[in-house]
C-alpha cells in the first residue's frame, strides 16, 4: 500500500466516524480541507439514505459550501441560527493538550468563529498531525489586511517569527482568502505558550486572525492504521 493510499484510508475512516456522530435536527459547522471533505460526503450519504434528516450546515469556506451543495446538505448562516450543536473540522497540528494549528487551507478565520461557537467541536485528523509541541511541522498562518503587510511582517519579526507570504499554486501572486485578504505563514523556533502567542498575534493592528486554536477542541478523532486496516482513536 502506498503512503497516499494509507493516508486516504485513515482520513476516510476518521471522517466517517465523525459524520456518524451527527444526529437529525442538528446545526453543524462544516470544516475545510481534505478530511472534512470526506465528512461532508458521508453526511450527504446519510441524508440520501434517510438515516439522517433535517440537518443544517454552516460552511467555513467557499470549498465547504460547494461540497455541501454537491452532496445535498442544506446551508444556513450564523444569522439564521441561535446556536451550533456541533462543528467538525480538521487540523494541521494537534498537541497533547488538544491545542491546534489550523489554516493550511487559508480558512482559519471563519473556522475559528464557527468552531468556537459550537456546543461541541470535533477535530478529525490522521496520525501524522499529532505533535509534541505546536509549530514542530507547520507554521502559524496569519490572515491580514493587504494594506498592513509590511507593518505586520515587521511586528512578527520582532516577536521572533520568520514570516513568509503564502503564494498561490498554479497562480501568479499570493493566496487570497475568502475574505479578500493575505496569509503570512510564520515559523517560530519554539512555541512555549500557545495561548499567549495567539493573543499577541491577534493584537497586531491589521491582523484578522491566526491559526492557533487554544482551548477550542473538545474531542480529537485520530485515524490510524493497524497493519492495513484503518481504525479510529478518540482523545477527549
mmCIF file of C-alpha atoms in Angstrom:
data_model
loop_
_atom_site.group_PDB
_atom_site.id
_atom_site.type_symbol
_atom_site.label_atom_id
_atom_site.label_comp_id
_atom_site.label_asym_id
_atom_site.label_seq_id
_atom_site.Cartn_x
_atom_site.Cartn_y
_atom_site.Cartn_z
ATOM 1 C CA UNK A 1 0.000 0.000 0.000
ATOM 2 C CA UNK A 2 1.367 3.411 -0.955
ATOM 3 C CA UNK A 3 1.657 6.198 1.614
ATOM 4 C CA UNK A 4 -1.009 8.242 -0.204
ATOM 5 C CA UNK A 5 -3.413 5.287 -0.133
ATOM 6 C CA UNK A 6 -2.737 4.764 3.575
ATOM 7 C CA UNK A 7 -3.391 8.418 4.381
ATOM 8 C CA UNK A 8 -6.608 8.353 2.351
ATOM 9 C CA UNK A 9 -7.847 5.297 4.267
ATOM 10 C CA UNK A 10 -7.131 6.975 7.607
ATOM 11 C CA UNK A 11 -8.879 10.175 6.530
ATOM 12 C CA UNK A 12 -11.937 8.275 5.303
ATOM 13 C CA UNK A 13 -12.169 6.229 8.499
ATOM 14 C CA UNK A 14 -11.977 9.218 10.820
ATOM 15 C CA UNK A 15 -14.338 11.254 8.635
ATOM 16 C CA UNK A 16 -16.951 8.503 8.704
ATOM 17 C CA UNK A 17 -16.652 8.190 12.490
ATOM 18 C CA UNK A 18 -17.237 11.925 12.878
ATOM 19 C CA UNK A 19 -20.147 12.004 10.433
ATOM 20 C CA UNK A 20 -21.842 9.219 12.386
ATOM 21 C CA UNK A 21 -21.940 11.479 15.462
ATOM 22 C CA UNK A 22 -24.253 13.931 13.729
ATOM 23 C CA UNK A 23 -27.890 13.493 14.753
ATOM 24 C CA UNK A 24 -31.079 14.521 12.982
ATOM 25 C CA UNK A 25 -32.086 18.121 13.589
ATOM 26 C CA UNK A 26 -28.555 19.343 14.316
ATOM 27 C CA UNK A 27 -26.913 22.530 13.086
ATOM 28 C CA UNK A 28 -23.403 21.505 12.059
ATOM 29 C CA UNK A 29 -20.309 23.561 11.343
ATOM 30 C CA UNK A 30 -18.686 22.183 8.188
ATOM 31 C CA UNK A 31 -14.918 22.484 8.180
ATOM 32 C CA UNK A 32 -12.469 22.938 5.339
ATOM 33 C CA UNK A 33 -9.838 20.569 3.960
ATOM 34 C CA UNK A 34 -9.324 17.087 2.586
ATOM 35 C CA UNK A 35 -10.509 15.173 5.660
ATOM 36 C CA UNK A 36 -13.598 17.288 6.238
ATOM 37 C CA UNK A 37 -14.415 16.923 2.543
ATOM 38 C CA UNK A 38 -14.971 13.238 3.315
ATOM 39 C CA UNK A 39 -17.106 14.220 6.338
ATOM 40 C CA UNK A 40 -19.365 16.302 4.103
ATOM 41 C CA UNK A 41 -19.601 13.447 1.603
ATOM 42 C CA UNK A 42 -20.576 10.940 4.316
ATOM 43 C CA UNK A 43 -23.174 13.345 5.724
ATOM 44 C CA UNK A 44 -24.658 13.613 2.242
ATOM 45 C CA UNK A 45 -24.797 9.818 2.029
ATOM 46 C CA UNK A 46 -26.650 9.642 5.343
ATOM 47 C CA UNK A 47 -29.130 12.275 4.186
ATOM 48 C CA UNK A 48 -29.828 10.469 0.921
ATOM 49 C CA UNK A 49 -30.440 7.192 2.724
ATOM 50 C CA UNK A 50 -32.810 8.991 5.153
ATOM 51 C CA UNK A 51 -30.698 7.723 8.051
ATOM 52 C CA UNK A 52 -30.300 11.414 8.840
ATOM 53 C CA UNK A 53 -32.889 14.173 8.428
ATOM 54 C CA UNK A 54 -33.334 17.885 8.972
ATOM 55 C CA UNK A 55 -29.722 18.888 9.488
ATOM 56 C CA UNK A 56 -28.374 22.298 8.503
ATOM 57 C CA UNK A 57 -24.768 23.131 7.770
ATOM 58 C CA UNK A 58 -22.743 26.281 8.300
ATOM 59 C CA UNK A 59 -19.749 26.203 5.932
ATOM 60 C CA UNK A 60 -16.387 27.646 6.927
ATOM 61 C CA UNK A 61 -15.227 28.323 3.366
ATOM 62 C CA UNK A 62 -16.265 28.507 -0.257
ATOM 63 C CA UNK A 63 -14.897 24.961 -0.649
ATOM 64 C CA UNK A 64 -17.132 23.645 2.137
ATOM 65 C CA UNK A 65 -20.131 25.478 0.686
ATOM 66 C CA UNK A 66 -19.607 23.978 -2.781
ATOM 67 C CA UNK A 67 -19.193 20.464 -1.378
ATOM 68 C CA UNK A 68 -22.256 20.780 0.874
ATOM 69 C CA UNK A 69 -24.401 21.821 -2.084
ATOM 70 C CA UNK A 70 -22.985 18.974 -4.163
ATOM 71 C CA UNK A 71 -23.953 16.405 -1.503
ATOM 72 C CA UNK A 72 -27.356 17.900 -0.694
ATOM 73 C CA UNK A 73 -26.695 19.431 2.725
ATOM 74 C CA UNK A 74 -28.947 22.473 3.375
ATOM 75 C CA UNK A 75 -26.918 25.536 4.333
ATOM 76 C CA UNK A 76 -27.618 28.421 6.690
ATOM 77 C CA UNK A 77 -25.600 31.333 8.072
ATOM 78 C CA UNK A 78 -24.830 32.428 11.608
ATOM 79 C CA UNK A 79 -27.626 34.994 11.210
ATOM 80 C CA UNK A 80 -30.142 32.173 10.781
ATOM 81 C CA UNK A 81 -29.444 30.162 13.947
ATOM 82 C CA UNK A 82 -29.166 30.803 17.655
ATOM 83 C CA UNK A 83 -26.537 28.151 18.283
ATOM 84 C CA UNK A 84 -24.470 25.403 16.677
ATOM 85 C CA UNK A 85 -24.810 21.876 18.008
ATOM 86 C CA UNK A 86 -21.588 20.541 16.554
ATOM 87 C CA UNK A 87 -18.618 21.545 14.421
ATOM 88 C CA UNK A 88 -16.350 19.102 12.617
ATOM 89 C CA UNK A 89 -13.043 20.310 11.252
ATOM 90 C CA UNK A 90 -9.522 19.166 10.529
ATOM 91 C CA UNK A 91 -6.178 20.468 11.784
ATOM 92 C CA UNK A 92 -2.609 20.762 10.583
ATOM 93 C CA UNK A 93 -1.171 20.026 14.032
ATOM 94 C CA UNK A 94 -2.600 18.753 17.340
ATOM 95 C CA UNK A 95 -0.614 18.868 20.584
ATOM 96 C CA UNK A 96 -1.145 16.717 23.718
ATOM 97 C CA UNK A 97 -3.371 19.434 25.242
ATOM 98 C CA UNK A 98 -5.697 19.400 22.193
ATOM 99 C CA UNK A 99 -4.433 22.776 21.021
ATOM 100 C CA UNK A 100 -4.275 23.140 17.254
ATOM 101 C CA UNK A 101 -2.630 24.851 14.354
ATOM 102 C CA UNK A 102 -5.081 25.310 11.507
ATOM 103 C CA UNK A 103 -5.092 27.349 8.333
ATOM 104 C CA UNK A 104 -3.456 25.186 5.697
ATOM 105 C CA UNK A 105 -6.486 25.920 3.560
ATOM 106 C CA UNK A 106 -6.433 29.642 4.442
ATOM 107 C CA UNK A 107 -9.876 29.352 6.078
ATOM 108 C CA UNK A 108 -8.830 29.643 9.732
ATOM 109 C CA UNK A 109 -10.641 32.924 10.418
ATOM 110 C CA UNK A 110 -14.061 31.548 9.523
ATOM 111 C CA UNK A 111 -13.150 28.198 11.064
ATOM 112 C CA UNK A 112 -12.288 29.756 14.415
ATOM 113 C CA UNK A 113 -15.577 31.650 14.507
ATOM 114 C CA UNK A 114 -17.697 28.592 13.696
ATOM 115 C CA UNK A 115 -15.700 26.054 15.702
ATOM 116 C CA UNK A 116 -15.638 28.275 18.802
ATOM 117 C CA UNK A 117 -19.406 28.812 18.726
ATOM 118 C CA UNK A 118 -20.295 25.120 18.569
ATOM 119 C CA UNK A 119 -21.543 23.266 21.636
ATOM 120 C CA UNK A 120 -19.044 20.555 20.722
ATOM 121 C CA UNK A 121 -16.055 20.774 18.389
ATOM 122 C CA UNK A 122 -14.709 17.519 16.956
ATOM 123 C CA UNK A 123 -11.314 17.563 15.252
ATOM 124 C CA UNK A 124 -10.637 14.933 12.594
ATOM 125 C CA UNK A 125 -7.017 14.139 11.711
ATOM 126 C CA UNK A 126 -4.793 11.313 10.587
ATOM 127 C CA UNK A 127 -1.996 10.241 12.920
ATOM 128 C CA UNK A 128 0.647 12.319 11.110
ATOM 129 C CA UNK A 129 -0.916 15.508 12.539
ATOM 130 C CA UNK A 130 -0.117 14.652 16.176
ATOM 131 C CA UNK A 131 2.884 16.580 17.539
ATOM 132 C CA UNK A 132 4.559 17.019 20.911
ATOM 133 C CA UNK A 133 4.664 20.808 20.518
ATOM 134 C CA UNK A 134 2.836 23.180 18.177
ATOM 135 C CA UNK A 135 4.964 24.585 15.388
ATOM 136 C CA UNK A 136 7.015 21.418 15.063
ATOM 137 C CA UNK A 137 5.984 20.693 11.477
ATOM 138 C CA UNK A 138 3.714 23.546 10.406
ATOM 139 C CA UNK A 139 3.960 27.346 10.533
ATOM 140 C CA UNK A 140 1.342 29.566 12.158
ATOM 141 C CA UNK A 141 -0.881 31.131 9.468
ATOM 142 C CA UNK A 142 -1.949 34.732 9.930
ATOM 143 C CA UNK A 143 -4.726 36.356 7.901
ATOM 144 C CA UNK A 144 -4.112 40.068 7.473
ATOM 145 C CA UNK A 145 -5.400 43.053 5.547
ATOM 146 C CA UNK A 146 -3.318 43.637 2.398
ATOM 147 C CA UNK A 147 -2.517 47.245 3.328
ATOM 148 C CA UNK A 148 -0.932 46.024 6.584
ATOM 149 C CA UNK A 149 1.501 43.534 5.030
ATOM 150 C CA UNK A 150 4.698 45.473 5.737
ATOM 151 C CA UNK A 151 3.920 46.574 9.325
ATOM 152 C CA UNK A 152 2.571 43.145 10.277
ATOM 153 C CA UNK A 153 5.665 41.495 8.804
ATOM 154 C CA UNK A 154 7.923 43.755 10.878
ATOM 155 C CA UNK A 155 5.884 43.181 14.045
ATOM 156 C CA UNK A 156 6.025 39.408 13.634
ATOM 157 C CA UNK A 157 9.774 39.524 13.086
ATOM 158 C CA UNK A 158 10.194 41.490 16.323
ATOM 159 C CA UNK A 159 8.324 38.670 18.074
ATOM 160 C CA UNK A 160 10.896 36.179 16.805
ATOM 161 C CA UNK A 161 8.858 34.835 13.903
ATOM 162 C CA UNK A 162 10.013 34.186 10.369
ATOM 163 C CA UNK A 163 7.107 35.261 8.112
ATOM 164 C CA UNK A 164 6.586 34.175 4.535
ATOM 165 C CA UNK A 165 3.800 35.470 2.324
ATOM 166 C CA UNK A 166 1.809 32.464 1.096
ATOM 167 C CA UNK A 167 1.954 32.282 -2.684
ATOM 168 C CA UNK A 168 -0.567 30.662 -4.987
ATOM 169 C CA UNK A 169 -0.055 27.311 -6.680
ATOM 170 C CA UNK A 170 -0.621 27.385 -10.458
ATOM 171 C CA UNK A 171 -1.415 31.059 -9.959
ATOM 172 C CA UNK A 172 0.769 34.118 -10.167
ATOM 173 C CA UNK A 173 0.804 36.104 -6.952
ATOM 174 C CA UNK A 174 -0.240 35.483 -3.352
ATOM 175 C CA UNK A 175 -3.038 33.349 -1.947
ATOM 176 C CA UNK A 176 -6.195 35.402 -1.371
ATOM 177 C CA UNK A 177 -8.591 34.280 1.357
ATOM 178 C CA UNK A 178 -12.372 34.093 1.006
ATOM 179 C CA UNK A 179 -12.419 37.491 2.743
ATOM 180 C CA UNK A 180 -10.042 39.011 0.175
ATOM 181 C CA UNK A 181 -7.013 39.111 2.459
ATOM 182 C CA UNK A 182 -3.434 37.810 2.535
ATOM 183 C CA UNK A 183 -1.856 34.987 4.549
ATOM 184 C CA UNK A 184 1.530 35.061 6.247
ATOM 185 C CA UNK A 185 2.943 31.682 7.293
ATOM 186 C CA UNK A 186 5.092 32.331 10.354
ATOM 187 C CA UNK A 187 7.709 29.916 11.675
ATOM 188 C CA UNK A 188 8.787 30.189 15.307
ATOM 189 C CA UNK A 189 11.813 28.390 16.740
ATOM 190 C CA UNK A 190 9.671 27.371 19.704
ATOM 191 C CA UNK A 191 6.098 27.989 20.827
ATOM 192 C CA UNK A 192 6.257 27.705 24.606
ATOM 193 C CA UNK A 193 2.909 29.348 25.365
ATOM 194 C CA UNK A 194 0.372 28.938 22.519
ATOM 195 C CA UNK A 195 -2.352 30.940 24.307
ATOM 196 C CA UNK A 196 -0.072 33.942 24.855
ATOM 197 C CA UNK A 197 1.198 33.834 21.272
ATOM 198 C CA UNK A 198 -2.347 33.565 19.904
ATOM 199 C CA UNK A 199 -3.368 36.715 21.778
ATOM 200 C CA UNK A 200 -0.200 38.618 20.893
ATOM 201 C CA UNK A 201 -0.527 37.925 17.183
ATOM 202 C CA UNK A 202 -4.167 38.980 17.155
ATOM 203 C CA UNK A 203 -3.230 42.238 18.879
ATOM 204 C CA UNK A 204 -1.096 43.338 15.923
ATOM 205 C CA UNK A 205 -3.077 46.000 14.016
ATOM 206 C CA UNK A 206 -4.098 44.665 10.616
ATOM 207 C CA UNK A 207 -4.270 41.016 11.703
ATOM 208 C CA UNK A 208 -7.725 39.454 11.441
ATOM 209 C CA UNK A 209 -6.988 36.063 12.954
ATOM 210 C CA UNK A 210 -4.232 33.488 13.330
ATOM 211 C CA UNK A 211 -4.209 29.704 13.117
ATOM 212 C CA UNK A 212 -3.549 28.905 16.773
ATOM 213 C CA UNK A 213 -6.691 27.309 18.242
ATOM 214 C CA UNK A 214 -6.142 27.133 22.001
ATOM 215 C CA UNK A 215 -8.752 25.559 24.264
ATOM 216 C CA UNK A 216 -11.307 25.210 21.466
ATOM 217 C CA UNK A 217 -11.279 21.486 20.623
ATOM 218 C CA UNK A 218 -13.394 19.083 22.669
ATOM 219 C CA UNK A 219 -12.697 15.745 21.005
ATOM 220 C CA UNK A 220 -9.879 14.637 18.709
ATOM 221 C CA UNK A 221 -10.618 11.706 16.412
ATOM 222 C CA UNK A 222 -7.405 10.222 15.032
ATOM 223 C CA UNK A 223 -7.336 7.954 12.006
ATOM 224 C CA UNK A 224 -4.680 5.260 12.271
ATOM 225 C CA UNK A 225 -3.722 2.027 10.537
ATOM 226 C CA UNK A 226 -3.467 -1.371 12.215
ATOM 227 C CA UNK A 227 -1.480 -3.117 9.524
ATOM 228 C CA UNK A 228 -3.583 -2.206 6.502
ATOM 229 C CA UNK A 229 -6.816 -1.871 8.489
ATOM 230 C CA UNK A 230 -7.933 1.675 9.341
ATOM 231 C CA UNK A 231 -9.079 2.386 12.891
ATOM 232 C CA UNK A 232 -10.118 5.489 14.839
ATOM 233 C CA UNK A 233 -8.800 6.528 18.227
ATOM 234 C CA UNK A 234 -10.552 9.139 20.373
ATOM 235 C CA UNK A 235 -8.760 11.716 22.510
ATOM 236 C CA UNK A 236 -11.051 13.659 24.833
#
